Amino acid sequence: MTGLRALLASVVVILPLLLAVTGTPPPGRSAAVAGEAAGPTSVVPGVFSLAPPRRAGQPSPLLAGGQPPINCRKAKCVALTFDDGPVKQTAQVLEVLRGRGARATFFVLGMQANKRAGLLRRMVAEGNAIGDHSWNHPKFFKMSAKAIRSQLMRTNKVITAAIGQHQLLVRTPFGQQDARIRKLVARLGAPVILWNVDPQDWKYRNTKTVVRTVMKAVRRNSIVLIHDIRPTTRAGVAQIVERLQAKGYVLVTIPELLGGSIKPGKVYLHG
């Protein structure tokens, strides 16, 4: 019996050392947690991606923030989308989303994202998605195909440098799109993500008005357009999230809302 105890004790001491050498996470600690010290160029789950096919053992791109994917064919889903950031105060929006177990999609401007790579990494680490909203919000209708491509690719490079993964969602500035623009975006392998709920928070800079308009217009599978750059909008995000959840809505990313069936060049107004 004494010999058996000694053998078990040696196993307890030696096993963690062997696991450390082989890189295998010890029992009770997931591989995702074991890789938490990875640098900014590590692939971050949660972004609908242009990246090569996943290798065996890689996490699903929709298993973001350690949360399981949502099946919006069964759940009552809504996608909140935030445009024109990130700004420093976007962190306040992320706090609300994390605190309520909600997810969203951030359509970022390259000129803003270029200054806040840390916020981009936090977005995807907490289960949100990122989309390309151009470099500096020009009017695509007045631009050449080459200039439009440059706007999108410059922003894509900033996103990739921050999170280590290409994104595959485009929202054109002002929602401008026609056959020419759709064809160009399709060649980049991306869809055009628009919206069907717009409280015009850029115009009505009143928190109560924004919240009331969203709640009145939202339906199952809606895509809501709001702006994290607007203080009056940020002040209403908690109310919007809480009221939607109280009505039984699950707040998801665009890839989750569309269920992975995203077609390049197609315009999506809702799920």
PDB file of C-alpha atoms in Angstrom:
ATOM      1  CA  MET A   1       0.000   0.000   0.000  1.00  0.00           C
ATOM      2  CA  THR A   2       2.867   2.348   0.884  1.00  0.00           C
ATOM      3  CA  GLY A   3       4.446   1.581  -2.487  1.00  0.00           C
ATOM      4  CA  LEU A   4       1.198   2.416  -4.332  1.00  0.00           C
ATOM      5  CA  ARG A   5       0.947   5.787  -2.549  1.00  0.00           C
ATOM      6  CA  ALA A   6       4.512   6.585  -3.539  1.00  0.00           C
ATOM      7  CA  LEU A   7       3.798   5.684  -7.177  1.00  0.00           C
ATOM      8  CA  LEU A   8       0.684   7.900  -7.304  1.00  0.00           C
ATOM      9  CA  ALA A   9       2.588  10.776  -5.722  1.00  0.00           C
ATOM     10  CA  SER A  10       5.283  10.549  -8.379  1.00  0.00           C
ATOM     11  CA  VAL A  11       2.661  10.620 -11.151  1.00  0.00           C
ATOM     12  CA  VAL A  12       1.137  13.780  -9.677  1.00  0.00           C
ATOM     13  CA  VAL A  13       4.544  15.464  -9.709  1.00  0.00           C
ATOM     14  CA  ILE A  14       5.731  14.240 -13.120  1.00  0.00           C
ATOM     15  CA  LEU A  15       2.505  14.586 -15.190  1.00  0.00           C
ATOM     16  CA  PRO A  16       2.361  18.418 -15.165  1.00  0.00           C
ATOM     17  CA  LEU A  17       6.006  18.532 -16.206  1.00  0.00           C
ATOM     18  CA  LEU A  18       5.357  16.228 -19.162  1.00  0.00           C
ATOM     19  CA  LEU A  19       2.323  18.284 -20.203  1.00  0.00           C
ATOM     20  CA  ALA A  20       4.326  21.485 -20.036  1.00  0.00           C
ATOM     21  CA  VAL A  21       7.023  20.015 -22.281  1.00  0.00           C
ATOM     22  CA  THR A  22       4.550  18.713 -24.877  1.00  0.00           C
ATOM     23  CA  GLY A  23       2.395  21.862 -24.825  1.00  0.00           C
ATOM     24  CA  THR A  24      -0.704  19.897 -23.819  1.00  0.00           C
ATOM     25  CA  PRO A  25      -3.025  21.868 -21.525  1.00  0.00           C
ATOM     26  CA  PRO A  26      -3.534  20.236 -18.130  1.00  0.00           C
ATOM     27  CA  PRO A  27      -6.945  18.782 -17.243  1.00  0.00           C
ATOM     28  CA  GLY A  28      -9.590  21.435 -16.616  1.00  0.00           C
ATOM     29  CA  ARG A  29      -7.797  24.063 -18.742  1.00  0.00           C
ATOM     30  CA  SER A  30      -8.905  24.390 -22.359  1.00  0.00           C
ATOM     31  CA  ALA A  31      -6.559  24.697 -25.316  1.00  0.00           C
ATOM     32  CA  ALA A  32      -8.021  28.144 -25.995  1.00  0.00           C
ATOM     33  CA  VAL A  33      -7.030  29.329 -22.519  1.00  0.00           C
ATOM     34  CA  ALA A  34      -3.645  27.679 -22.823  1.00  0.00           C
ATOM     35  CA  GLY A  35      -3.002  29.855 -25.887  1.00  0.00           C
ATOM     36  CA  GLU A  36      -4.059  33.106 -24.242  1.00  0.00           C
ATOM     37  CA  ALA A  37      -0.554  34.536 -24.369  1.00  0.00           C
ATOM     38  CA  ALA A  38      -0.450  34.434 -28.175  1.00  0.00           C
ATOM     39  CA  GLY A  39       0.629  37.668 -29.843  1.00  0.00           C
ATOM     40  CA  PRO A  40      -1.518  40.022 -31.916  1.00  0.00           C
ATOM     41  CA  THR A  41      -0.844  38.115 -35.128  1.00  0.00           C
ATOM     42  CA  SER A  42      -2.540  34.975 -33.817  1.00  0.00           C
ATOM     43  CA  VAL A  43      -5.761  34.009 -35.576  1.00  0.00           C
ATOM     44  CA  VAL A  44      -8.671  35.175 -33.463  1.00  0.00           C
ATOM     45  CA  PRO A  45     -11.921  33.194 -33.682  1.00  0.00           C
ATOM     46  CA  GLY A  46     -15.139  35.068 -34.375  1.00  0.00           C
ATOM     47  CA  VAL A  47     -14.435  36.813 -37.676  1.00  0.00           C
ATOM     48  CA  PHE A  48     -16.063  35.675 -40.902  1.00  0.00           C
ATOM     49  CA  SER A  49     -12.835  35.208 -42.740  1.00  0.00           C
ATOM     50  CA  LEU A  50     -10.930  35.152 -46.008  1.00  0.00           C
ATOM     51  CA  ALA A  51      -8.267  33.087 -44.250  1.00  0.00           C
ATOM     52  CA  PRO A  52      -7.258  29.648 -45.595  1.00  0.00           C
ATOM     53  CA  PRO A  53      -9.302  26.594 -44.490  1.00  0.00           C
ATOM     54  CA  ARG A  54      -8.874  25.722 -40.813  1.00  0.00           C
ATOM     55  CA  ARG A  55      -6.332  23.100 -39.837  1.00  0.00           C
ATOM     56  CA  ALA A  56      -7.402  20.196 -37.683  1.00  0.00           C
ATOM     57  CA  GLY A  57      -7.775  21.313 -34.102  1.00  0.00           C
ATOM     58  CA  GLN A  58      -8.345  24.994 -34.889  1.00  0.00           C
ATOM     59  CA  PRO A  59     -11.450  26.526 -33.292  1.00  0.00           C
ATOM     60  CA  SER A  60     -14.507  27.249 -35.398  1.00  0.00           C
ATOM     61  CA  PRO A  61     -14.624  30.895 -36.554  1.00  0.00           C
ATOM     62  CA  LEU A  62     -18.010  31.241 -34.914  1.00  0.00           C
ATOM     63  CA  LEU A  63     -16.914  29.944 -31.519  1.00  0.00           C
ATOM     64  CA  ALA A  64     -15.929  33.441 -30.438  1.00  0.00           C
ATOM     65  CA  GLY A  65     -15.230  34.633 -26.954  1.00  0.00           C
ATOM     66  CA  GLY A  66     -15.596  31.086 -25.665  1.00  0.00           C
ATOM     67  CA  GLN A  67     -19.314  31.132 -26.489  1.00  0.00           C
ATOM     68  CA  PRO A  68     -21.168  28.607 -28.676  1.00  0.00           C
ATOM     69  CA  PRO A  69     -22.586  29.788 -32.019  1.00  0.00           C
ATOM     70  CA  ILE A  70     -26.238  30.788 -32.234  1.00  0.00           C
ATOM     71  CA  ASN A  71     -28.610  29.103 -34.685  1.00  0.00           C
ATOM     72  CA  CYS A  72     -30.807  31.972 -35.874  1.00  0.00           C
ATOM     73  CA  ARG A  73     -33.145  29.578 -37.646  1.00  0.00           C
ATOM     74  CA  LYS A  74     -34.269  28.611 -34.166  1.00  0.00           C
ATOM     75  CA  ALA A  75     -33.413  31.654 -32.052  1.00  0.00           C
ATOM     76  CA  LYS A  76     -35.062  35.084 -32.263  1.00  0.00           C
ATOM     77  CA  CYS A  77     -32.034  36.994 -33.515  1.00  0.00           C
ATOM     78  CA  VAL A  78     -31.178  40.645 -34.086  1.00  0.00           C
ATOM     79  CA  ALA A  79     -27.835  42.055 -35.235  1.00  0.00           C
ATOM     80  CA  LEU A  80     -26.670  45.372 -33.831  1.00  0.00           C
ATOM     81  CA  THR A  81     -24.085  47.028 -36.068  1.00  0.00           C
ATOM     82  CA  PHE A  82     -21.900  50.008 -35.196  1.00  0.00           C
ATOM     83  CA  ASP A  83     -20.407  52.248 -37.882  1.00  0.00           C
ATOM     84  CA  ASP A  84     -17.557  54.753 -38.272  1.00  0.00           C
ATOM     85  CA  GLY A  85     -15.425  53.829 -35.257  1.00  0.00           C
ATOM     86  CA  PRO A  86     -13.670  52.721 -33.324  1.00  0.00           C
ATOM     87  CA  VAL A  87     -13.155  55.683 -31.035  1.00  0.00           C
ATOM     88  CA  LYS A  88     -11.735  55.541 -27.535  1.00  0.00           C
ATOM     89  CA  GLN A  89     -15.261  55.463 -26.089  1.00  0.00           C
ATOM     90  CA  THR A  90     -16.129  52.359 -28.119  1.00  0.00           C
ATOM     91  CA  ALA A  91     -14.787  50.554 -25.067  1.00  0.00           C
ATOM     92  CA  GLN A  92     -17.965  51.657 -23.253  1.00  0.00           C
ATOM     93  CA  VAL A  93     -20.065  49.855 -25.855  1.00  0.00           C
ATOM     94  CA  LEU A  94     -17.950  46.730 -25.479  1.00  0.00           C
ATOM     95  CA  GLU A  95     -18.456  46.816 -21.716  1.00  0.00           C
ATOM     96  CA  VAL A  96     -22.237  46.867 -22.175  1.00  0.00           C
ATOM     97  CA  LEU A  97     -22.188  44.016 -24.673  1.00  0.00           C
ATOM     98  CA  ARG A  98     -19.939  41.851 -22.521  1.00  0.00           C
ATOM     99  CA  GLY A  99     -21.932  42.573 -19.391  1.00  0.00           C
ATOM    100  CA  ARG A 100     -25.182  41.509 -21.053  1.00  0.00           C
ATOM    101  CA  GLY A 101     -23.779  38.520 -22.952  1.00  0.00           C
ATOM    102  CA  ALA A 102     -24.542  40.207 -26.276  1.00  0.00           C
ATOM    103  CA  ARG A 103     -22.571  40.361 -29.520  1.00  0.00           C
ATOM    104  CA  ALA A 104     -22.427  42.922 -32.316  1.00  0.00           C
ATOM    105  CA  THR A 105     -20.632  43.754 -35.544  1.00  0.00           C
ATOM    106  CA  PHE A 106     -18.401  46.805 -35.865  1.00  0.00           C
ATOM    107  CA  PHE A 107     -17.968  48.291 -39.352  1.00  0.00           C
ATOM    108  CA  VAL A 108     -14.778  50.222 -38.856  1.00  0.00           C
ATOM    109  CA  LEU A 109     -13.074  53.005 -40.777  1.00  0.00           C
ATOM    110  CA  GLY A 110      -9.439  52.305 -41.543  1.00  0.00           C
ATOM    111  CA  MET A 111      -8.357  55.768 -40.407  1.00  0.00           C
ATOM    112  CA  GLN A 112      -9.886  55.072 -36.978  1.00  0.00           C
ATOM    113  CA  ALA A 113      -8.931  51.419 -36.664  1.00  0.00           C
ATOM    114  CA  ASN A 114      -5.336  52.232 -37.527  1.00  0.00           C
ATOM    115  CA  LYS A 115      -5.032  54.070 -34.198  1.00  0.00           C
ATOM    116  CA  ARG A 116      -6.809  51.488 -32.028  1.00  0.00           C
ATOM    117  CA  ALA A 117      -5.613  47.988 -32.819  1.00  0.00           C
ATOM    118  CA  GLY A 118      -6.157  47.006 -29.189  1.00  0.00           C
ATOM    119  CA  LEU A 119      -9.865  47.735 -29.432  1.00  0.00           C
ATOM    120  CA  LEU A 120     -10.133  45.587 -32.556  1.00  0.00           C
ATOM    121  CA  ARG A 121      -8.482  42.683 -30.764  1.00  0.00           C
ATOM    122  CA  ARG A 122     -10.805  43.145 -27.822  1.00  0.00           C
ATOM    123  CA  MET A 123     -13.853  43.161 -30.114  1.00  0.00           C
ATOM    124  CA  VAL A 124     -13.162  39.732 -31.547  1.00  0.00           C
ATOM    125  CA  ALA A 125     -11.830  38.304 -28.290  1.00  0.00           C
ATOM    126  CA  GLU A 126     -15.208  39.089 -26.715  1.00  0.00           C
ATOM    127  CA  GLY A 127     -17.173  37.433 -29.508  1.00  0.00           C
ATOM    128  CA  ASN A 128     -17.936  40.357 -31.796  1.00  0.00           C
ATOM    129  CA  ALA A 129     -17.292  40.626 -35.536  1.00  0.00           C
ATOM    130  CA  ILE A 130     -15.529  43.323 -37.539  1.00  0.00           C
ATOM    131  CA  GLY A 131     -16.432  44.622 -40.992  1.00  0.00           C
ATOM    132  CA  ASP A 132     -14.809  46.980 -43.492  1.00  0.00           C
ATOM    133  CA  HIS A 133     -16.471  50.406 -43.851  1.00  0.00           C
ATOM    134  CA  SER A 134     -13.772  51.979 -46.079  1.00  0.00           C
ATOM    135  CA  TRP A 135     -10.791  54.116 -45.072  1.00  0.00           C
ATOM    136  CA  ASN A 136     -12.359  57.552 -44.586  1.00  0.00           C
ATOM    137  CA  HIS A 137     -16.042  57.292 -45.596  1.00  0.00           C
ATOM    138  CA  PRO A 138     -16.042  58.752 -49.121  1.00  0.00           C
ATOM    139  CA  LYS A 139     -18.898  58.562 -51.633  1.00  0.00           C
ATOM    140  CA  PHE A 140     -18.249  55.483 -53.726  1.00  0.00           C
ATOM    141  CA  PHE A 141     -20.623  56.641 -56.485  1.00  0.00           C
ATOM    142  CA  LYS A 142     -18.093  59.354 -57.365  1.00  0.00           C
ATOM    143  CA  MET A 143     -15.013  57.128 -57.299  1.00  0.00           C
ATOM    144  CA  SER A 144     -13.219  54.882 -59.746  1.00  0.00           C
ATOM    145  CA  ALA A 145     -13.082  51.126 -59.206  1.00  0.00           C
ATOM    146  CA  LYS A 146      -9.381  51.432 -58.399  1.00  0.00           C
ATOM    147  CA  ALA A 147     -10.028  54.066 -55.732  1.00  0.00           C
ATOM    148  CA  ILE A 148     -12.847  52.039 -54.156  1.00  0.00           C
ATOM    149  CA  ARG A 149     -10.694  48.946 -54.029  1.00  0.00           C
ATOM    150  CA  SER A 150      -7.923  50.949 -52.373  1.00  0.00           C
ATOM    151  CA  GLN A 151     -10.336  52.237 -49.719  1.00  0.00           C
ATOM    152  CA  LEU A 152     -11.418  48.714 -48.830  1.00  0.00           C
ATOM    153  CA  MET A 153      -8.050  46.995 -49.078  1.00  0.00           C
ATOM    154  CA  ARG A 154      -6.237  49.601 -46.960  1.00  0.00           C
ATOM    155  CA  THR A 155      -8.790  49.074 -44.204  1.00  0.00           C
ATOM    156  CA  ASN A 156      -8.634  45.308 -44.606  1.00  0.00           C
ATOM    157  CA  LYS A 157      -4.869  45.418 -44.090  1.00  0.00           C
ATOM    158  CA  VAL A 158      -5.274  47.393 -40.864  1.00  0.00           C
ATOM    159  CA  ILE A 159      -7.817  44.891 -39.546  1.00  0.00           C
ATOM    160  CA  THR A 160      -5.631  41.942 -40.515  1.00  0.00           C
ATOM    161  CA  ALA A 161      -2.544  43.465 -38.898  1.00  0.00           C
ATOM    162  CA  ALA A 162      -4.488  43.969 -35.662  1.00  0.00           C
ATOM    163  CA  ILE A 163      -6.235  40.614 -35.319  1.00  0.00           C
ATOM    164  CA  GLY A 164      -4.248  38.307 -37.596  1.00  0.00           C
ATOM    165  CA  GLN A 165      -7.189  37.382 -39.784  1.00  0.00           C
ATOM    166  CA  HIS A 166      -8.821  38.769 -42.897  1.00  0.00           C
ATOM    167  CA  GLN A 167     -12.437  39.872 -42.626  1.00  0.00           C
ATOM    168  CA  LEU A 168     -15.133  39.220 -45.204  1.00  0.00           C
ATOM    169  CA  LEU A 169     -17.838  41.793 -44.495  1.00  0.00           C
ATOM    170  CA  VAL A 170     -18.204  45.125 -46.283  1.00  0.00           C
ATOM    171  CA  ARG A 171     -20.554  48.013 -45.566  1.00  0.00           C
ATOM    172  CA  THR A 172     -20.216  50.742 -48.160  1.00  0.00           C
ATOM    173  CA  PRO A 173     -20.215  54.356 -46.929  1.00  0.00           C
ATOM    174  CA  PHE A 174     -23.722  55.872 -46.943  1.00  0.00           C
ATOM    175  CA  GLY A 175     -24.934  52.442 -48.064  1.00  0.00           C
ATOM    176  CA  GLN A 176     -24.056  53.381 -51.634  1.00  0.00           C
ATOM    177  CA  GLN A 177     -24.146  50.394 -53.949  1.00  0.00           C
ATOM    178  CA  ASP A 178     -24.993  49.619 -57.552  1.00  0.00           C
ATOM    179  CA  ALA A 179     -24.109  46.878 -60.023  1.00  0.00           C
ATOM    180  CA  ARG A 180     -20.572  48.234 -60.483  1.00  0.00           C
ATOM    181  CA  ILE A 181     -19.855  48.428 -56.746  1.00  0.00           C
ATOM    182  CA  ARG A 182     -21.436  45.044 -56.037  1.00  0.00           C
ATOM    183  CA  LYS A 183     -19.267  43.434 -58.717  1.00  0.00           C
ATOM    184  CA  LEU A 184     -16.142  45.010 -57.258  1.00  0.00           C
ATOM    185  CA  VAL A 185     -16.992  43.888 -53.720  1.00  0.00           C
ATOM    186  CA  ALA A 186     -17.784  40.397 -55.005  1.00  0.00           C
ATOM    187  CA  ARG A 187     -14.300  40.184 -56.519  1.00  0.00           C
ATOM    188  CA  LEU A 188     -12.937  40.823 -53.039  1.00  0.00           C
ATOM    189  CA  GLY A 189     -14.971  37.842 -51.847  1.00  0.00           C
ATOM    190  CA  ALA A 190     -17.290  39.911 -49.660  1.00  0.00           C
ATOM    191  CA  PRO A 191     -21.014  40.671 -49.417  1.00  0.00           C
ATOM    192  CA  VAL A 192     -22.509  44.149 -48.943  1.00  0.00           C
ATOM    193  CA  ILE A 193     -24.096  44.354 -45.499  1.00  0.00           C
ATOM    194  CA  LEU A 194     -26.715  47.113 -45.212  1.00  0.00           C
ATOM    195  CA  TRP A 195     -29.607  47.388 -42.731  1.00  0.00           C
ATOM    196  CA  ASN A 196     -33.369  47.597 -42.288  1.00  0.00           C
ATOM    197  CA  VAL A 197     -33.503  49.532 -38.991  1.00  0.00           C
ATOM    198  CA  ASP A 198     -32.009  53.025 -38.975  1.00  0.00           C
ATOM    199  CA  PRO A 199     -32.814  55.496 -36.169  1.00  0.00           C
ATOM    200  CA  GLN A 200     -30.744  58.125 -38.010  1.00  0.00           C
ATOM    201  CA  ASP A 201     -28.728  58.727 -34.886  1.00  0.00           C
ATOM    202  CA  TRP A 202     -26.355  60.923 -36.895  1.00  0.00           C
ATOM    203  CA  LYS A 203     -29.286  63.318 -37.353  1.00  0.00           C
ATOM    204  CA  TYR A 204     -31.361  62.846 -34.201  1.00  0.00           C
ATOM    205  CA  ARG A 205     -28.757  63.154 -31.492  1.00  0.00           C
ATOM    206  CA  ASN A 206     -31.135  62.356 -28.695  1.00  0.00           C
ATOM    207  CA  THR A 207     -30.791  59.146 -26.705  1.00  0.00           C
ATOM    208  CA  LYS A 208     -34.506  58.665 -26.048  1.00  0.00           C
ATOM    209  CA  THR A 209     -35.340  59.166 -29.721  1.00  0.00           C
ATOM    210  CA  VAL A 210     -32.713  56.652 -30.834  1.00  0.00           C
ATOM    211  CA  VAL A 211     -33.843  54.011 -28.340  1.00  0.00           C
ATOM    212  CA  ARG A 212     -37.517  54.521 -29.121  1.00  0.00           C
ATOM    213  CA  THR A 213     -37.005  54.337 -32.889  1.00  0.00           C
ATOM    214  CA  VAL A 214     -34.963  51.142 -32.690  1.00  0.00           C
ATOM    215  CA  MET A 215     -37.469  49.412 -30.429  1.00  0.00           C
ATOM    216  CA  LYS A 216     -40.412  50.398 -32.621  1.00  0.00           C
ATOM    217  CA  ALA A 217     -38.836  49.216 -35.877  1.00  0.00           C
ATOM    218  CA  VAL A 218     -36.948  46.084 -34.860  1.00  0.00           C
ATOM    219  CA  ARG A 219     -38.179  42.657 -35.908  1.00  0.00           C
ATOM    220  CA  ARG A 220     -36.733  39.165 -35.872  1.00  0.00           C
ATOM    221  CA  ASN A 221     -33.589  39.005 -38.073  1.00  0.00           C
ATOM    222  CA  SER A 222     -33.293  42.788 -38.251  1.00  0.00           C
ATOM    223  CA  ILE A 223     -29.953  44.483 -38.899  1.00  0.00           C
ATOM    224  CA  VAL A 224     -29.780  47.684 -36.848  1.00  0.00           C
ATOM    225  CA  LEU A 225     -27.540  50.565 -37.905  1.00  0.00           C
ATOM    226  CA  ILE A 226     -26.153  52.827 -35.175  1.00  0.00           C
ATOM    227  CA  HIS A 227     -22.892  54.715 -34.610  1.00  0.00           C
ATOM    228  CA  ASP A 228     -20.491  54.163 -31.721  1.00  0.00           C
ATOM    229  CA  ILE A 229     -18.926  57.563 -32.477  1.00  0.00           C
ATOM    230  CA  ARG A 230     -22.082  59.370 -31.244  1.00  0.00           C
ATOM    231  CA  PRO A 231     -22.214  60.063 -27.470  1.00  0.00           C
ATOM    232  CA  THR A 232     -26.026  60.136 -27.514  1.00  0.00           C
ATOM    233  CA  THR A 233     -26.061  56.700 -29.144  1.00  0.00           C
ATOM    234  CA  ARG A 234     -23.524  55.211 -26.737  1.00  0.00           C
ATOM    235  CA  ALA A 235     -25.673  56.462 -23.869  1.00  0.00           C
ATOM    236  CA  GLY A 236     -28.585  54.412 -25.190  1.00  0.00           C
ATOM    237  CA  VAL A 237     -26.830  51.137 -26.010  1.00  0.00           C
ATOM    238  CA  ALA A 238     -27.496  49.601 -22.592  1.00  0.00           C
ATOM    239  CA  GLN A 239     -31.210  50.421 -22.863  1.00  0.00           C
ATOM    240  CA  ILE A 240     -31.420  48.996 -26.388  1.00  0.00           C
ATOM    241  CA  VAL A 241     -29.663  45.770 -25.403  1.00  0.00           C
ATOM    242  CA  GLU A 242     -31.688  45.292 -22.214  1.00  0.00           C
ATOM    243  CA  ARG A 243     -35.043  45.990 -23.893  1.00  0.00           C
ATOM    244  CA  LEU A 244     -34.320  43.717 -26.829  1.00  0.00           C
ATOM    245  CA  GLN A 245     -33.258  40.898 -24.539  1.00  0.00           C
ATOM    246  CA  ALA A 246     -36.366  41.453 -22.411  1.00  0.00           C
ATOM    247  CA  LYS A 247     -38.417  40.839 -25.571  1.00  0.00           C
ATOM    248  CA  GLY A 248     -36.625  37.566 -26.148  1.00  0.00           C
ATOM    249  CA  TYR A 249     -34.150  38.677 -28.795  1.00  0.00           C
ATOM    250  CA  VAL A 250     -30.662  37.198 -28.986  1.00  0.00           C
ATOM    251  CA  LEU A 251     -28.061  39.743 -30.088  1.00  0.00           C
ATOM    252  CA  VAL A 252     -25.675  38.182 -32.589  1.00  0.00           C
ATOM    253  CA  THR A 253     -23.005  39.028 -35.129  1.00  0.00           C
ATOM    254  CA  ILE A 254     -23.720  39.337 -38.850  1.00  0.00           C
ATOM    255  CA  PRO A 255     -22.085  35.957 -39.655  1.00  0.00           C
ATOM    256  CA  GLU A 256     -24.276  34.302 -37.025  1.00  0.00           C
ATOM    257  CA  LEU A 257     -27.403  36.069 -38.287  1.00  0.00           C
ATOM    258  CA  LEU A 258     -26.760  34.930 -41.846  1.00  0.00           C
ATOM    259  CA  GLY A 259     -25.842  31.421 -40.762  1.00  0.00           C
ATOM    260  CA  GLY A 260     -22.655  31.119 -42.773  1.00  0.00           C
ATOM    261  CA  SER A 261     -24.512  31.305 -46.122  1.00  0.00           C
ATOM    262  CA  ILE A 262     -22.963  34.614 -47.144  1.00  0.00           C
ATOM    263  CA  LYS A 263     -22.670  35.142 -50.893  1.00  0.00           C
ATOM    264  CA  PRO A 264     -20.017  37.549 -52.262  1.00  0.00           C
ATOM    265  CA  GLY A 265     -21.516  40.620 -53.917  1.00  0.00           C
ATOM    266  CA  LYS A 266     -24.983  40.040 -52.497  1.00  0.00           C
ATOM    267  CA  VAL A 267     -26.701  42.866 -50.615  1.00  0.00           C
ATOM    268  CA  TYR A 268     -28.133  41.914 -47.218  1.00  0.00           C
ATOM    269  CA  LEU A 269     -30.683  44.151 -45.525  1.00  0.00           C
ATOM    270  CA  HIS A 270     -31.651  41.604 -42.875  1.00  0.00           C
ATOM    271  CA  GLY A 271     -31.167  37.984 -41.922  1.00  0.00           C
TER     272      GLY A 271
END
